[in-house]
Amino acid sequence: MRIVTWNINSVRARLDIVEHLIRTHQPDVLCLQETKVMDQDFPRRFFEDLGMPHLAIKGQKSHHGVAIAAKAPFAESYSLDWCGKGDARHIAIKLAGGQVVHNFYVPAGGDEPDPAINDKFAHKLQFLDEMIEWSKTLKDPSILVGDINVAPHPDDVWNHKQLLKVVSHTPVETDRLFALLDAHQWVDVCREIVPLPEKLYSWWSYRSPDWSNADKGRRLDHVWTSPSLKGAIRGAQVLRDGRGWGEKPSDHAPVMVDFEF
């Protein structure tokens, strides 16, 4: 079972690179974030034509949005509301084998890492707090994927000291992410395969025109599993070259994980 997660930053604007990913890497399950499309306008036929006709989507006009496309039927799908805002930031499917895949798009948090003056940052912290409590209740074997918008380890960013006051790597965020990992004893799949202290990134800013050579990246995109699924992990990698695909690339690279269920 190959699962890929990718913040696509508008699925309809980047169908060419989504097609490239599907044809080249053949995921069984593709989890997208920031799809930026209402459910009725989602490009269903596109995924059907590429052999991924089984869809779970949660859309929102111009903002957010998550979707899961699969080759094989899944048992059920559902979405949870977070922070009482009704945002399209979560979609889940239960695979035929009973594993539940949760696809998240955690709020980015704005620019100022102070919840007292930045409502977006306060929202992000509340969202992570709710994820911590939710993780404590999980019973099914679960796979959590998505754009979590936090780079937890010093080696998940290009410069730890320089980014300590930058949203996505501040101590108040990384402390919460480690608490979230502990809440279900989540296994950080990419770091099982690419162990610390090796640098590993999945996002490079649009503000850097020579993003690859500058390499000022952050690991914002994650795949975690329940402890019971750790033995099923067969591989994981960030498809770094995906950050440069097409004329209008996403600022995120896809993250690909292989399991044997």
mmCIF file of C-alpha atoms in Angstrom:
data_model
loop_
_atom_site.group_PDB
_atom_site.id
_atom_site.type_symbol
_atom_site.label_atom_id
_atom_site.label_comp_id
_atom_site.label_asym_id
_atom_site.label_seq_id
_atom_site.Cartn_x
_atom_site.Cartn_y
_atom_site.Cartn_z
ATOM 1 C CA MET A 1 0.000 0.000 0.000
ATOM 2 C CA ARG A 2 1.525 3.293 -1.128
ATOM 3 C CA ILE A 3 0.189 6.474 0.472
ATOM 4 C CA VAL A 4 1.199 9.950 -0.721
ATOM 5 C CA THR A 5 0.345 13.204 1.038
ATOM 6 C CA TRP A 6 0.714 16.582 -0.692
ATOM 7 C CA ASN A 7 -0.324 20.158 -0.081
ATOM 8 C CA ILE A 8 -1.194 20.948 -3.684
ATOM 9 C CA ASN A 9 -2.113 24.645 -3.168
ATOM 10 C CA SER A 10 -5.187 24.517 -5.496
ATOM 11 C CA VAL A 11 -5.843 21.173 -7.139
ATOM 12 C CA ARG A 12 -7.521 22.560 -10.273
ATOM 13 C CA ALA A 13 -4.573 24.881 -10.943
ATOM 14 C CA ARG A 14 -2.099 21.991 -10.733
ATOM 15 C CA LEU A 15 -3.761 19.010 -12.371
ATOM 16 C CA ASP A 16 -0.717 18.574 -14.614
ATOM 17 C CA ILE A 17 1.616 17.830 -11.733
ATOM 18 C CA VAL A 18 -0.981 15.715 -9.911
ATOM 19 C CA GLU A 19 -1.205 13.602 -13.068
ATOM 20 C CA HIS A 20 2.592 13.371 -13.199
ATOM 21 C CA LEU A 21 2.675 12.157 -9.599
ATOM 22 C CA ILE A 22 -0.018 9.530 -10.153
ATOM 23 C CA ARG A 23 1.457 8.193 -13.381
ATOM 24 C CA THR A 24 5.047 8.206 -12.119
ATOM 25 C CA HIS A 25 4.644 6.974 -8.540
ATOM 26 C CA GLN A 26 1.335 5.045 -8.665
ATOM 27 C CA PRO A 27 -0.043 5.778 -5.188
ATOM 28 C CA ASP A 28 -2.828 3.556 -3.883
ATOM 29 C CA VAL A 29 -4.078 6.434 -1.731
ATOM 30 C CA LEU A 30 -3.433 10.118 -2.456
ATOM 31 C CA CYS A 31 -4.160 12.656 0.291
ATOM 32 C CA LEU A 32 -4.316 16.295 -0.797
ATOM 33 C CA GLN A 33 -4.487 19.471 1.268
ATOM 34 C CA GLU A 34 -5.371 23.049 0.365
ATOM 35 C CA THR A 35 -7.477 21.904 -2.584
ATOM 36 C CA LYS A 36 -9.317 25.257 -2.654
ATOM 37 C CA VAL A 37 -12.454 23.958 -4.374
ATOM 38 C CA MET A 38 -16.073 23.361 -3.417
ATOM 39 C CA ASP A 39 -17.218 19.741 -3.471
ATOM 40 C CA GLN A 40 -19.429 20.169 -6.532
ATOM 41 C CA ASP A 41 -16.498 21.591 -8.522
ATOM 42 C CA PHE A 42 -13.928 18.992 -7.528
ATOM 43 C CA PRO A 43 -12.353 17.361 -10.629
ATOM 44 C CA ARG A 44 -13.798 13.886 -10.042
ATOM 45 C CA ARG A 45 -13.565 12.768 -13.662
ATOM 46 C CA PHE A 46 -9.841 13.570 -13.705
ATOM 47 C CA PHE A 47 -9.157 11.117 -10.863
ATOM 48 C CA GLU A 48 -11.511 8.510 -12.313
ATOM 49 C CA ASP A 49 -9.655 8.631 -15.627
ATOM 50 C CA LEU A 50 -6.349 8.096 -13.802
ATOM 51 C CA GLY A 51 -7.602 4.988 -12.015
ATOM 52 C CA MET A 52 -8.366 6.580 -8.633
ATOM 53 C CA PRO A 53 -12.183 6.740 -8.714
ATOM 54 C CA HIS A 54 -12.872 6.351 -4.996
ATOM 55 C CA LEU A 55 -13.011 9.837 -3.498
ATOM 56 C CA ALA A 56 -13.574 11.437 -0.107
ATOM 57 C CA ILE A 57 -13.639 15.222 -0.311
ATOM 58 C CA LYS A 58 -14.270 18.135 2.005
ATOM 59 C CA GLY A 59 -14.149 21.432 0.167
ATOM 60 C CA GLN A 60 -14.385 25.108 0.906
ATOM 61 C CA LYS A 61 -14.511 27.994 -1.542
ATOM 62 C CA SER A 62 -11.099 29.585 -2.166
ATOM 63 C CA HIS A 63 -9.676 28.319 1.131
ATOM 64 C CA HIS A 64 -8.411 25.150 2.780
ATOM 65 C CA GLY A 65 -9.959 21.914 1.509
ATOM 66 C CA VAL A 66 -8.854 18.288 1.837
ATOM 67 C CA ALA A 67 -9.397 15.250 -0.351
ATOM 68 C CA ILE A 68 -8.474 11.573 -0.537
ATOM 69 C CA ALA A 69 -8.390 9.648 -3.819
ATOM 70 C CA ALA A 70 -7.969 5.866 -3.795
ATOM 71 C CA LYS A 71 -7.592 3.064 -6.311
ATOM 72 C CA ALA A 72 -9.681 0.620 -4.276
ATOM 73 C CA PRO A 73 -12.988 1.122 -2.458
ATOM 74 C CA PHE A 74 -12.827 2.093 1.199
ATOM 75 C CA ALA A 75 -15.262 1.092 3.913
ATOM 76 C CA GLU A 76 -16.368 4.577 4.984
ATOM 77 C CA SER A 77 -15.385 8.225 5.066
ATOM 78 C CA TYR A 78 -16.088 11.111 7.415
ATOM 79 C CA SER A 79 -14.921 14.582 8.397
ATOM 80 C CA LEU A 80 -14.461 16.154 11.827
ATOM 81 C CA ASP A 81 -14.930 19.808 12.695
ATOM 82 C CA TRP A 82 -12.097 21.472 14.594
ATOM 83 C CA CYS A 83 -12.297 24.581 16.790
ATOM 84 C CA GLY A 84 -15.990 24.934 15.888
ATOM 85 C CA LYS A 85 -15.155 26.846 12.724
ATOM 86 C CA GLY A 86 -16.557 24.517 10.084
ATOM 87 C CA ASP A 87 -13.332 24.714 8.077
ATOM 88 C CA ALA A 88 -12.462 21.973 5.589
ATOM 89 C CA ARG A 89 -9.327 20.774 7.366
ATOM 90 C CA HIS A 90 -9.905 17.042 7.941
ATOM 91 C CA ILE A 91 -11.140 14.023 6.009
ATOM 92 C CA ALA A 92 -10.802 10.362 6.980
ATOM 93 C CA ILE A 93 -11.337 7.003 5.299
ATOM 94 C CA LYS A 94 -11.372 3.479 6.694
ATOM 95 C CA LEU A 95 -9.437 1.093 4.473
ATOM 96 C CA ALA A 96 -10.718 -2.392 3.720
ATOM 97 C CA GLY A 97 -8.203 -3.793 6.219
ATOM 98 C CA GLY A 98 -9.602 -1.637 9.032
ATOM 99 C CA GLN A 99 -6.854 1.015 9.137
ATOM 100 C CA VAL A 100 -8.129 4.596 9.247
ATOM 101 C CA VAL A 101 -6.329 7.282 7.239
ATOM 102 C CA HIS A 102 -6.740 10.815 8.646
ATOM 103 C CA ASN A 103 -5.837 13.644 6.281
ATOM 104 C CA PHE A 104 -5.197 17.006 8.013
ATOM 105 C CA TYR A 105 -4.529 20.572 7.012
ATOM 106 C CA VAL A 106 -3.515 22.342 10.227
ATOM 107 C CA PRO A 107 -3.757 26.161 10.217
ATOM 108 C CA ALA A 108 -0.521 27.869 9.210
ATOM 109 C CA GLY A 109 -0.794 30.410 12.014
ATOM 110 C CA GLY A 110 0.007 33.707 10.325
ATOM 111 C CA ASP A 111 3.240 35.612 10.841
ATOM 112 C CA GLU A 112 3.307 36.699 14.491
ATOM 113 C CA PRO A 113 3.814 33.859 17.021
ATOM 114 C CA ASP A 114 1.773 35.512 19.779
ATOM 115 C CA PRO A 115 -1.778 34.230 20.341
ATOM 116 C CA ALA A 116 -2.680 37.379 22.282
ATOM 117 C CA ILE A 117 -2.332 39.581 19.203
ATOM 118 C CA ASN A 118 -2.624 37.077 16.348
ATOM 119 C CA ASP A 119 -5.948 35.239 16.069
ATOM 120 C CA LYS A 120 -4.517 32.932 13.380
ATOM 121 C CA PHE A 121 -1.798 31.741 15.729
ATOM 122 C CA ALA A 122 -4.297 31.291 18.563
ATOM 123 C CA HIS A 123 -6.413 29.188 16.188
ATOM 124 C CA LYS A 124 -3.420 27.011 15.320
ATOM 125 C CA LEU A 125 -2.598 26.347 18.961
ATOM 126 C CA GLN A 126 -6.232 25.511 19.746
ATOM 127 C CA PHE A 127 -6.328 23.159 16.762
ATOM 128 C CA LEU A 128 -3.222 21.320 17.973
ATOM 129 C CA ASP A 129 -4.629 21.139 21.510
ATOM 130 C CA GLU A 130 -7.809 19.539 20.162
ATOM 131 C CA MET A 131 -5.731 17.064 18.139
ATOM 132 C CA ILE A 132 -3.884 16.080 21.325
ATOM 133 C CA GLU A 133 -7.128 15.264 23.155
ATOM 134 C CA TRP A 134 -8.546 13.490 20.091
ATOM 135 C CA SER A 135 -5.404 11.342 19.752
ATOM 136 C CA LYS A 136 -5.877 10.044 23.283
ATOM 137 C CA THR A 137 -9.254 8.552 22.292
ATOM 138 C CA LEU A 138 -8.199 6.649 19.158
ATOM 139 C CA LYS A 139 -8.920 2.923 19.107
ATOM 140 C CA ASP A 140 -8.576 1.938 15.446
ATOM 141 C CA PRO A 141 -5.118 1.433 13.910
ATOM 142 C CA SER A 142 -4.582 4.844 12.358
ATOM 143 C CA ILE A 143 -2.419 6.673 9.860
ATOM 144 C CA LEU A 144 -2.230 10.460 10.255
ATOM 145 C CA VAL A 145 -1.006 12.413 7.236
ATOM 146 C CA GLY A 146 -1.006 15.964 6.008
ATOM 147 C CA ASP A 147 0.314 19.464 6.217
ATOM 148 C CA ILE A 148 0.709 19.856 9.965
ATOM 149 C CA ASN A 149 2.525 23.187 9.532
ATOM 150 C CA VAL A 150 5.021 22.470 12.297
ATOM 151 C CA ALA A 151 8.654 21.405 11.829
ATOM 152 C CA PRO A 152 9.361 19.786 15.198
ATOM 153 C CA HIS A 153 13.070 18.910 15.314
ATOM 154 C CA PRO A 154 16.071 21.244 14.902
ATOM 155 C CA ASP A 155 17.056 19.130 11.882
ATOM 156 C CA ASP A 156 13.611 19.616 10.313
ATOM 157 C CA VAL A 157 14.543 23.205 9.432
ATOM 158 C CA TRP A 158 17.448 24.787 7.620
ATOM 159 C CA ASN A 159 18.509 26.910 10.608
ATOM 160 C CA HIS A 160 17.188 26.048 14.058
ATOM 161 C CA LYS A 161 18.427 29.152 15.888
ATOM 162 C CA GLN A 162 17.278 31.545 13.178
ATOM 163 C CA LEU A 163 13.767 30.066 13.057
ATOM 164 C CA LEU A 164 13.037 29.787 16.778
ATOM 165 C CA LYS A 165 10.892 32.934 16.570
ATOM 166 C CA VAL A 166 9.359 32.081 13.188
ATOM 167 C CA VAL A 167 5.908 30.491 13.018
ATOM 168 C CA SER A 168 6.163 26.723 12.375
ATOM 169 C CA HIS A 169 9.256 26.208 14.545
ATOM 170 C CA THR A 170 8.613 28.186 17.726
ATOM 171 C CA PRO A 171 8.902 26.297 21.029
ATOM 172 C CA VAL A 172 5.187 26.724 21.788
ATOM 173 C CA GLU A 173 4.387 24.901 18.537
ATOM 174 C CA THR A 174 7.053 22.212 18.704
ATOM 175 C CA ASP A 175 6.177 21.455 22.351
ATOM 176 C CA ARG A 176 2.580 20.880 21.283
ATOM 177 C CA LEU A 177 3.615 18.667 18.410
ATOM 178 C CA PHE A 178 5.684 16.465 20.688
ATOM 179 C CA ALA A 179 2.716 16.321 23.081
ATOM 180 C CA LEU A 180 0.551 15.307 20.118
ATOM 181 C CA LEU A 181 2.985 12.545 19.168
ATOM 182 C CA ASP A 182 2.992 11.302 22.766
ATOM 183 C CA ALA A 183 -0.808 11.370 23.055
ATOM 184 C CA HIS A 184 -1.179 8.277 20.854
ATOM 185 C CA GLN A 185 2.454 7.190 20.796
ATOM 186 C CA TRP A 186 2.395 8.099 17.106
ATOM 187 C CA VAL A 187 5.297 6.794 15.009
ATOM 188 C CA ASP A 188 6.893 9.504 12.833
ATOM 189 C CA VAL A 189 7.328 7.388 9.706
ATOM 190 C CA CYS A 190 9.766 9.591 7.811
ATOM 191 C CA ARG A 191 12.087 9.784 10.789
ATOM 192 C CA GLU A 192 11.981 5.993 11.095
ATOM 193 C CA ILE A 193 13.426 5.782 7.586
ATOM 194 C CA VAL A 194 15.517 8.985 7.555
ATOM 195 C CA PRO A 195 16.716 9.175 11.172
ATOM 196 C CA LEU A 196 17.918 12.268 12.954
ATOM 197 C CA PRO A 197 20.190 14.198 12.686
ATOM 198 C CA GLU A 198 19.894 14.030 8.892
ATOM 199 C CA LYS A 199 18.216 17.129 7.503
ATOM 200 C CA LEU A 200 14.802 16.537 5.950
ATOM 201 C CA TYR A 201 12.428 19.133 4.458
ATOM 202 C CA SER A 202 9.116 19.079 2.577
ATOM 203 C CA TRP A 203 8.461 22.813 2.044
ATOM 204 C CA TRP A 204 10.475 25.607 0.423
ATOM 205 C CA SER A 205 9.156 29.167 0.240
ATOM 206 C CA TYR A 206 8.024 30.758 -3.012
ATOM 207 C CA ARG A 207 10.052 33.776 -1.867
ATOM 208 C CA SER A 208 13.268 31.940 -2.711
ATOM 209 C CA PRO A 209 13.622 31.896 -6.516
ATOM 210 C CA ASP A 210 16.518 29.444 -6.361
ATOM 211 C CA TRP A 211 14.846 27.248 -3.765
ATOM 212 C CA SER A 212 16.853 24.083 -4.393
ATOM 213 C CA ASN A 213 20.319 25.604 -4.152
ATOM 214 C CA ALA A 214 19.387 27.894 -1.266
ATOM 215 C CA ASP A 215 17.720 24.882 0.405
ATOM 216 C CA LYS A 216 16.052 26.914 3.148
ATOM 217 C CA GLY A 217 13.452 24.250 3.789
ATOM 218 C CA ARG A 218 11.224 23.032 6.609
ATOM 219 C CA ARG A 219 9.537 19.665 7.237
ATOM 220 C CA LEU A 220 5.908 20.678 7.562
ATOM 221 C CA ASP A 221 4.308 17.593 5.988
ATOM 222 C CA HIS A 222 4.055 14.403 8.006
ATOM 223 C CA VAL A 223 2.986 10.764 7.997
ATOM 224 C CA TRP A 224 2.482 9.111 11.379
ATOM 225 C CA THR A 225 1.082 5.719 12.351
ATOM 226 C CA SER A 226 -0.348 4.045 15.412
ATOM 227 C CA PRO A 227 2.251 1.920 17.227
ATOM 228 C CA SER A 228 0.513 -1.246 16.028
ATOM 229 C CA LEU A 229 1.308 -0.343 12.402
ATOM 230 C CA LYS A 230 5.006 0.369 12.897
ATOM 231 C CA GLY A 231 5.944 -3.103 11.684
ATOM 232 C CA ALA A 232 4.088 -2.505 8.411
ATOM 233 C CA ILE A 233 6.351 0.390 7.337
ATOM 234 C CA ARG A 234 8.431 -0.493 4.293
ATOM 235 C CA GLY A 235 9.738 2.872 3.112
ATOM 236 C CA ALA A 236 9.319 6.635 3.154
ATOM 237 C CA GLN A 237 10.683 9.572 1.230
ATOM 238 C CA VAL A 238 10.051 13.192 0.428
ATOM 239 C CA LEU A 239 9.774 13.543 -3.349
ATOM 240 C CA ARG A 240 11.955 16.627 -3.305
ATOM 241 C CA ASP A 241 11.936 17.111 -7.069
ATOM 242 C CA GLY A 242 8.157 17.537 -6.846
ATOM 243 C CA ARG A 243 8.771 21.048 -5.502
ATOM 244 C CA GLY A 244 9.918 21.956 -9.015
ATOM 245 C CA TRP A 245 7.361 20.112 -11.141
ATOM 246 C CA GLY A 246 5.469 22.079 -13.771
ATOM 247 C CA GLU A 247 5.306 25.757 -14.567
ATOM 248 C CA LYS A 248 3.364 26.462 -11.353
ATOM 249 C CA PRO A 249 4.694 24.112 -8.671
ATOM 250 C CA SER A 250 3.313 23.829 -5.177
ATOM 251 C CA ASP A 251 5.625 25.132 -2.450
ATOM 252 C CA HIS A 252 5.311 21.685 -0.823
ATOM 253 C CA ALA A 253 6.838 18.435 -2.066
ATOM 254 C CA PRO A 254 4.861 15.176 -1.879
ATOM 255 C CA VAL A 255 5.664 12.741 0.912
ATOM 256 C CA MET A 256 5.422 9.062 -0.062
ATOM 257 C CA VAL A 257 5.202 6.117 2.336
ATOM 258 C CA ASP A 258 4.967 2.384 1.593
ATOM 259 C CA PHE A 259 3.277 -0.122 3.879
ATOM 260 C CA GLU A 260 2.713 -3.853 3.753
ATOM 261 C CA PHE A 261 -0.749 -4.630 5.089
#
